[in-house]
XYZ file of C-alpha atoms in Angstrom:
450
model
C 98.335 128.497 89.150
C 97.281 125.928 86.291
C 100.755 126.260 84.921
C 102.259 125.443 88.527
C 99.945 122.435 89.031
C 100.926 121.215 85.554
C 104.728 121.423 86.450
C 104.338 119.875 90.183
C 106.293 117.040 90.265
C 104.723 113.303 90.658
C 103.865 111.886 93.972
C 106.644 109.379 95.097
C 104.150 106.440 95.012
C 103.085 107.415 91.535
C 106.628 107.849 90.353
C 107.236 104.144 91.424
C 104.092 102.928 89.762
C 104.871 104.466 86.267
C 108.684 103.640 86.692
C 108.132 100.057 87.075
C 105.790 100.178 84.076
C 108.000 101.624 81.957
C 110.635 99.146 82.937
C 108.196 96.555 82.279
C 107.710 97.413 78.548
C 111.516 98.114 78.141
C 112.356 94.767 79.298
C 109.540 93.178 77.268
C 111.097 94.983 74.226
C 114.532 93.806 74.853
C 113.223 90.108 75.356
C 111.121 90.556 72.085
C 114.095 91.158 70.018
C 115.258 88.203 67.890
C 118.660 88.439 69.282
C 117.246 87.596 72.551
C 115.511 84.411 71.741
C 116.069 81.033 70.117
C 114.024 79.400 67.520
C 112.464 82.391 66.430
C 112.352 84.415 69.444
C 109.559 85.325 71.748
C 106.168 86.453 71.294
C 105.315 89.913 72.436
C 103.128 88.226 75.071
C 105.598 85.863 76.322
C 108.353 88.738 76.434
C 105.925 91.055 78.583
C 104.947 88.162 80.719
C 108.815 87.206 81.503
C 109.956 90.849 81.911
C 106.926 91.683 84.365
C 107.936 88.230 86.408
C 111.625 89.488 86.193
C 111.115 92.634 87.739
C 108.687 91.789 90.377
C 111.208 89.215 91.280
C 108.484 86.390 91.002
C 109.651 83.667 88.783
C 106.327 82.443 87.238
C 107.016 81.881 83.472
C 105.386 80.751 80.342
C 108.962 79.976 78.736
C 111.908 77.854 79.680
C 114.600 80.331 79.686
C 117.595 77.955 79.161
C 116.093 76.693 75.824
C 113.968 79.724 74.807
C 116.580 82.437 75.232
C 119.864 82.981 73.925
C 122.806 83.926 75.906
C 121.881 87.720 75.448
C 118.413 87.098 76.516
C 119.653 85.225 79.567
C 121.804 88.330 80.548
C 118.532 90.575 79.931
C 116.665 88.413 82.052
C 119.362 88.725 84.861
C 119.327 92.725 84.669
C 115.773 92.828 84.952
C 115.818 90.318 88.026
C 118.530 92.433 89.524
C 116.840 95.722 89.068
C 113.688 94.418 90.480
C 115.305 92.917 93.552
C 117.315 96.116 94.619
C 114.736 98.480 93.333
C 114.983 100.604 90.083
C 114.970 103.725 92.318
C 118.462 102.600 93.763
C 119.950 101.928 90.390
C 118.451 105.355 89.158
C 119.975 107.419 92.121
C 123.505 105.481 91.723
C 123.309 106.745 87.734
C 122.397 110.200 88.782
C 125.229 110.577 91.116
C 127.615 108.827 88.702
C 127.065 111.415 86.047
C 127.050 114.280 88.711
C 123.335 115.261 89.062
C 121.964 115.991 92.370
C 119.109 114.020 93.900
C 116.061 116.119 94.355
C 113.475 115.753 97.399
C 111.147 113.816 95.283
C 113.600 111.374 94.377
C 114.741 110.737 97.935
C 110.934 110.454 99.006
C 110.504 107.966 96.150
C 113.387 106.138 97.126
C 112.173 106.170 100.627
C 109.042 104.444 99.371
C 111.047 101.882 97.184
C 113.295 100.774 100.143
C 110.302 100.784 102.716
C 112.214 103.068 104.968
C 110.730 105.176 107.863
C 112.834 108.445 107.279
C 114.542 109.804 104.331
C 117.628 110.769 106.534
C 120.869 110.122 104.598
C 119.206 108.221 101.874
C 121.801 108.797 99.236
C 124.577 107.104 101.483
C 122.210 104.458 102.348
C 121.634 103.675 98.868
C 125.191 103.194 98.029
C 125.624 101.119 100.941
C 122.686 99.092 100.131
C 123.688 98.406 96.512
C 127.647 97.797 97.529
C 126.150 95.138 100.298
C 123.868 93.526 97.721
C 126.564 92.904 95.249
C 129.007 91.542 97.865
C 126.693 89.101 99.104
C 125.744 87.727 95.474
C 129.235 87.772 94.468
C 130.235 85.457 97.484
C 127.313 83.241 96.862
C 128.470 82.974 93.273
C 131.930 82.324 94.100
C 130.750 79.272 96.377
C 128.428 77.963 94.116
C 130.979 78.177 90.962
C 133.545 76.516 92.999
C 131.033 73.713 93.677
C 129.167 73.615 90.455
C 132.440 73.437 88.126
C 133.153 70.013 89.786
C 129.730 68.811 88.127
C 130.678 66.682 84.891
C 127.024 67.778 83.612
C 128.439 71.507 83.328
C 131.206 72.919 81.484
C 133.324 75.552 82.767
C 131.508 78.362 81.038
C 128.054 77.033 82.187
C 129.194 76.617 85.740
C 130.119 80.395 85.843
C 126.987 81.555 84.077
C 124.837 79.402 86.241
C 126.546 80.434 89.378
C 126.412 84.283 88.815
C 122.766 83.727 87.675
C 121.396 81.775 90.652
C 123.206 83.731 93.246
C 121.363 86.994 92.007
C 117.995 84.896 91.516
C 118.342 83.570 94.996
C 119.062 86.582 96.681
C 116.500 88.616 94.843
C 114.100 85.904 95.627
C 113.238 85.580 91.941
C 112.966 81.961 91.435
C 114.292 81.870 87.815
C 116.405 79.146 86.987
C 118.616 77.979 84.121
C 118.723 74.112 85.076
C 115.222 73.491 83.862
C 115.906 72.120 80.627
C 119.441 71.736 80.643
C 120.390 68.065 79.858
C 121.189 66.057 82.896
C 118.796 68.075 85.296
C 115.210 66.755 84.678
C 113.995 68.099 88.095
C 115.576 71.471 87.740
C 118.028 73.026 90.196
C 120.477 70.591 91.585
C 119.434 69.499 95.405
C 122.638 68.235 96.764
C 123.326 69.546 100.421
C 125.663 72.015 99.600
C 123.774 73.831 96.680
C 120.629 73.946 98.902
C 122.236 75.373 102.031
C 123.793 78.130 99.800
C 120.924 79.208 97.979
C 118.851 78.669 101.067
C 120.907 81.350 102.920
C 120.879 83.685 100.047
C 117.208 83.440 99.969
C 116.838 83.899 103.837
C 119.373 87.040 103.668
C 117.384 88.449 100.913
C 114.057 88.158 102.533
C 115.128 89.941 105.770
C 114.763 93.212 104.206
C 117.306 96.180 104.064
C 116.559 97.748 107.530
C 117.283 94.524 109.325
C 120.380 93.732 107.275
C 121.456 97.178 108.091
C 120.814 96.483 111.912
C 122.527 93.038 111.885
C 125.605 94.618 110.055
C 125.984 97.642 112.715
C 125.128 95.590 115.778
C 128.704 95.398 116.729
C 128.807 99.132 117.106
C 125.195 99.762 118.349
C 124.804 96.640 120.594
C 120.969 96.897 120.211
C 118.512 96.132 117.570
C 115.427 98.383 116.661
C 111.889 97.095 117.196
C 111.349 96.367 113.665
C 114.264 94.161 113.606
C 113.489 92.415 116.808
C 109.952 91.600 115.447
C 111.077 90.490 111.896
C 113.462 88.103 113.272
C 111.120 86.671 115.746
C 108.297 86.285 112.822
C 110.751 85.120 110.397
C 112.279 82.385 112.860
C 108.786 81.334 113.822
C 107.647 80.884 110.214
C 110.535 78.825 109.081
C 110.313 76.519 111.950
C 106.727 76.139 111.551
C 107.192 75.285 107.763
C 110.135 73.011 108.006
C 108.348 70.779 110.836
C 105.065 71.066 108.823
C 106.689 69.915 105.480
C 108.848 67.378 107.437
C 105.738 65.537 108.902
C 103.590 66.095 105.800
C 105.890 64.947 103.153
C 107.337 62.080 105.539
C 104.141 60.452 106.011
C 103.119 57.271 103.519
C 102.100 58.987 100.376
C 104.568 61.988 100.562
C 107.145 63.016 98.424
C 109.901 62.566 100.945
C 109.120 59.500 102.448
C 111.938 57.621 101.071
C 114.479 60.312 102.225
C 116.765 59.794 105.206
C 115.408 62.191 108.330
C 118.413 64.540 108.092
C 118.319 64.903 104.302
C 114.598 65.309 104.544
C 115.152 67.920 107.171
C 117.345 70.058 105.010
C 114.976 70.046 102.371
C 112.090 70.745 104.331
C 114.221 73.716 105.817
C 115.300 74.951 102.062
C 111.379 74.637 101.035
C 110.133 76.703 104.086
C 112.630 79.360 103.349
C 111.948 79.273 99.654
C 108.095 79.158 100.092
C 107.746 82.732 101.533
C 108.853 84.259 98.112
C 111.720 82.818 96.310
C 110.003 79.986 94.585
C 112.708 77.400 94.046
C 111.196 73.957 94.494
C 113.477 71.997 97.129
C 110.867 69.413 96.929
C 111.638 67.502 93.669
C 108.116 66.603 92.388
C 106.468 69.789 93.900
C 103.144 69.310 91.670
C 102.470 65.906 93.817
C 102.948 67.174 97.213
C 100.279 66.366 99.672
C 97.213 68.626 100.392
C 98.536 69.582 103.641
C 101.743 70.637 102.249
C 100.008 72.499 99.558
C 97.803 74.419 102.102
C 101.089 75.156 104.275
C 102.639 76.474 101.099
C 99.594 78.864 100.150
C 99.867 80.228 103.774
C 103.488 80.824 103.954
C 103.417 82.350 100.533
C 100.429 84.662 101.382
C 102.426 86.136 104.637
C 105.686 86.392 102.617
C 108.626 88.314 103.579
C 109.903 91.383 105.356
C 109.063 94.662 104.619
C 111.694 96.279 102.365
C 113.061 93.132 101.193
C 113.188 91.266 97.988
C 109.993 89.503 98.463
C 106.319 90.112 98.429
C 103.004 89.008 100.498
C 101.420 91.107 102.923
C 104.841 91.037 104.647
C 105.786 89.660 107.922
C 105.274 93.360 109.175
C 101.643 93.211 108.559
C 101.428 89.558 110.000
C 103.122 90.468 113.076
C 101.353 93.872 113.567
C 97.900 91.895 113.382
C 98.830 89.232 115.639
C 100.422 91.701 118.124
C 96.991 93.678 118.165
C 94.991 90.246 118.507
C 97.073 89.237 121.494
C 96.960 92.708 123.115
C 92.933 92.681 122.787
C 92.927 89.301 124.186
C 94.871 90.672 127.274
C 92.485 93.333 127.777
C 94.754 96.051 126.744
C 93.349 99.306 124.923
C 96.639 99.469 122.518
C 98.656 96.975 120.810
C 101.933 96.164 122.760
C 105.346 94.528 122.227
C 108.775 94.436 123.622
C 108.102 97.406 125.868
C 107.012 99.369 123.146
C 103.406 100.409 121.955
C 102.365 100.361 118.203
C 101.186 103.370 116.649
C 97.568 103.391 115.585
C 98.539 104.185 112.302
C 100.672 101.232 111.957
C 97.626 99.053 112.972
C 95.348 100.791 110.348
C 98.035 100.293 107.638
C 98.042 96.503 108.448
C 94.513 96.205 108.442
C 94.377 97.829 105.088
C 97.137 95.918 103.636
C 95.444 92.671 104.650
C 91.772 93.788 103.428
C 93.018 94.999 99.939
C 95.314 91.891 99.590
C 92.614 89.500 100.399
C 90.179 91.470 97.740
C 92.824 91.297 95.028
C 93.650 87.571 95.501
C 90.046 86.621 95.684
C 89.226 88.471 92.621
C 92.118 87.152 90.801
C 91.232 83.496 91.478
C 87.712 84.167 90.412
C 88.875 85.533 87.177
C 90.914 82.338 86.734
C 88.153 80.251 87.519
C 85.485 81.703 85.146
C 88.083 81.568 82.226
C 89.967 78.388 82.687
C 88.756 74.951 83.214
C 91.096 74.375 86.580
C 90.319 73.374 89.845
C 89.943 75.849 92.865
C 93.329 74.576 94.758
C 95.560 74.998 91.456
C 94.039 78.620 90.643
C 94.216 79.715 94.372
C 97.939 78.208 94.525
C 99.103 80.070 91.223
C 97.329 83.359 92.267
C 98.848 83.284 95.833
C 102.436 82.533 94.106
C 102.311 85.561 91.991
C 100.786 88.064 94.555
C 103.724 86.867 97.058
C 106.194 87.464 93.951
C 107.131 83.574 94.866
C 107.172 81.616 91.704
C 106.085 78.073 92.739
C 103.814 76.702 90.543
C 101.714 73.564 90.181
C 102.086 73.733 86.378
C 99.143 76.056 85.724
C 101.129 79.108 84.484
C 101.948 77.477 81.138
C 98.318 76.535 80.508
C 96.998 80.256 80.743
C 95.244 81.587 78.005
C 95.898 85.313 77.390
C 93.547 87.067 79.548
C 94.792 84.683 82.514
C 98.560 85.694 81.561
C 97.265 89.496 82.269
C 95.445 88.726 85.370
C 98.670 86.963 86.862
C 100.971 89.775 85.574
C 98.597 92.467 87.139
C 98.812 90.381 90.495
C 102.559 90.171 90.185
C 102.643 93.923 89.620
C 100.230 94.600 92.552
C 102.501 92.049 94.992
C 105.847 93.712 94.150
C 104.837 97.321 94.762
C 102.548 96.649 97.709
C 99.004 97.546 98.240
C 99.571 100.609 100.256
C 101.795 101.994 97.472
C 99.408 101.535 94.760
C 96.358 102.704 96.660
C 98.084 105.884 97.595
C 99.338 106.374 93.874
C 95.955 106.008 92.582
C 93.858 107.480 95.315
C 92.941 111.329 94.907
C 94.603 113.366 97.574
C 92.212 115.944 99.406
C 93.419 119.162 99.057
C 91.837 120.536 102.441
C 91.897 118.573 105.930
C 88.552 116.815 107.081
C 87.078 120.052 109.125
C 83.734 117.879 109.896
C 83.595 115.519 112.769
C 80.275 113.236 112.789
C 78.918 111.888 116.083
C 80.535 108.538 117.103
C 78.284 105.519 117.075
C 79.055 101.558 117.449
C 78.090 98.627 115.220
C 78.165 94.980 116.092
C 81.607 93.017 115.667
C 81.401 89.241 115.817
């Protein structure tokens, strides 16, 4: 028995945690190599922070990629972003199939957790389809960006191709890394012309919908119906995009706002892009993001905390958790004993998971903010913004990341790591599983609420 216990495979959630940790150190080592950097290369803590941010598709950075990384380093960064976006378990399964290896049940369960799926059925076929779909969308985005940016006199042909590929992957994976910051002629970072914002905005939007939703959309012509998850996701995402767009439009269009001089249609496009990007991508559509109004800053924090859909490229508590809590609240207000939506009753276990995700996420965010505040001379709003951005794997920053000391960098790295894997995955991975079911039931008693 002791030998059998030692040989027992690791639980899928723990395999995900350890796999991501291993990739973080491998990526950090590759970025730390002299060939990856310029002007002496990166320090170890810079390499580790960058690798963590890339694999968690966050975008917060203590370096400027285009000036601190060599061409080799940029490609390593791109591979890390892609690995973090599609999920390293997807890549592992594809590699195993290419070399003729069978996929074990444990690997299938780990892949199910990685993709956030409800059922492990036909998991390998789905994995191949997911990877093909991701590469197709990114390729189309890269082609459109290349054809547009190659006409820009500030970029040569090679730069236009590299930047198009890099930003198509970074946008679809909701990573937020860019190569324009530090490039001569681009003092404000990414191009903010209408075409660039439109293409990158749609890449971010599609990447944030989640694999199950994208699959439903692709198969709608045959199925003629959407699952409950897809209906809820599309409803919540549309609501958040509209609220964010209108919120930024009015907050930044008033006197003192950063977009007060922009024409209404142009301002609407910028606000739409910022609303889409705010929930996890981290690209700043508003040029002077560090000087936005307090109203916009609060709106950004809320949107980042909610984040993207489950099984997507983004983080946050996810739109699924937000929807479950809102549906439960609305059902309770109507006097219903169960949470109901669209002619369906949500499972009790789903509501418990939503409550657990929200509770754990708040504890993580508040603890991280407190640790930043006691170790740095920084205001509450800047610390809160940076921590929530890391937790949501968003990457938007008010400039605090570059000012963090070594302890602060490790705090942000821990929050990014937590935000990418999700509260439930990590809690399950570190929790001690009980070998026997709970056999004792105690008398029920109520406590005061509210």
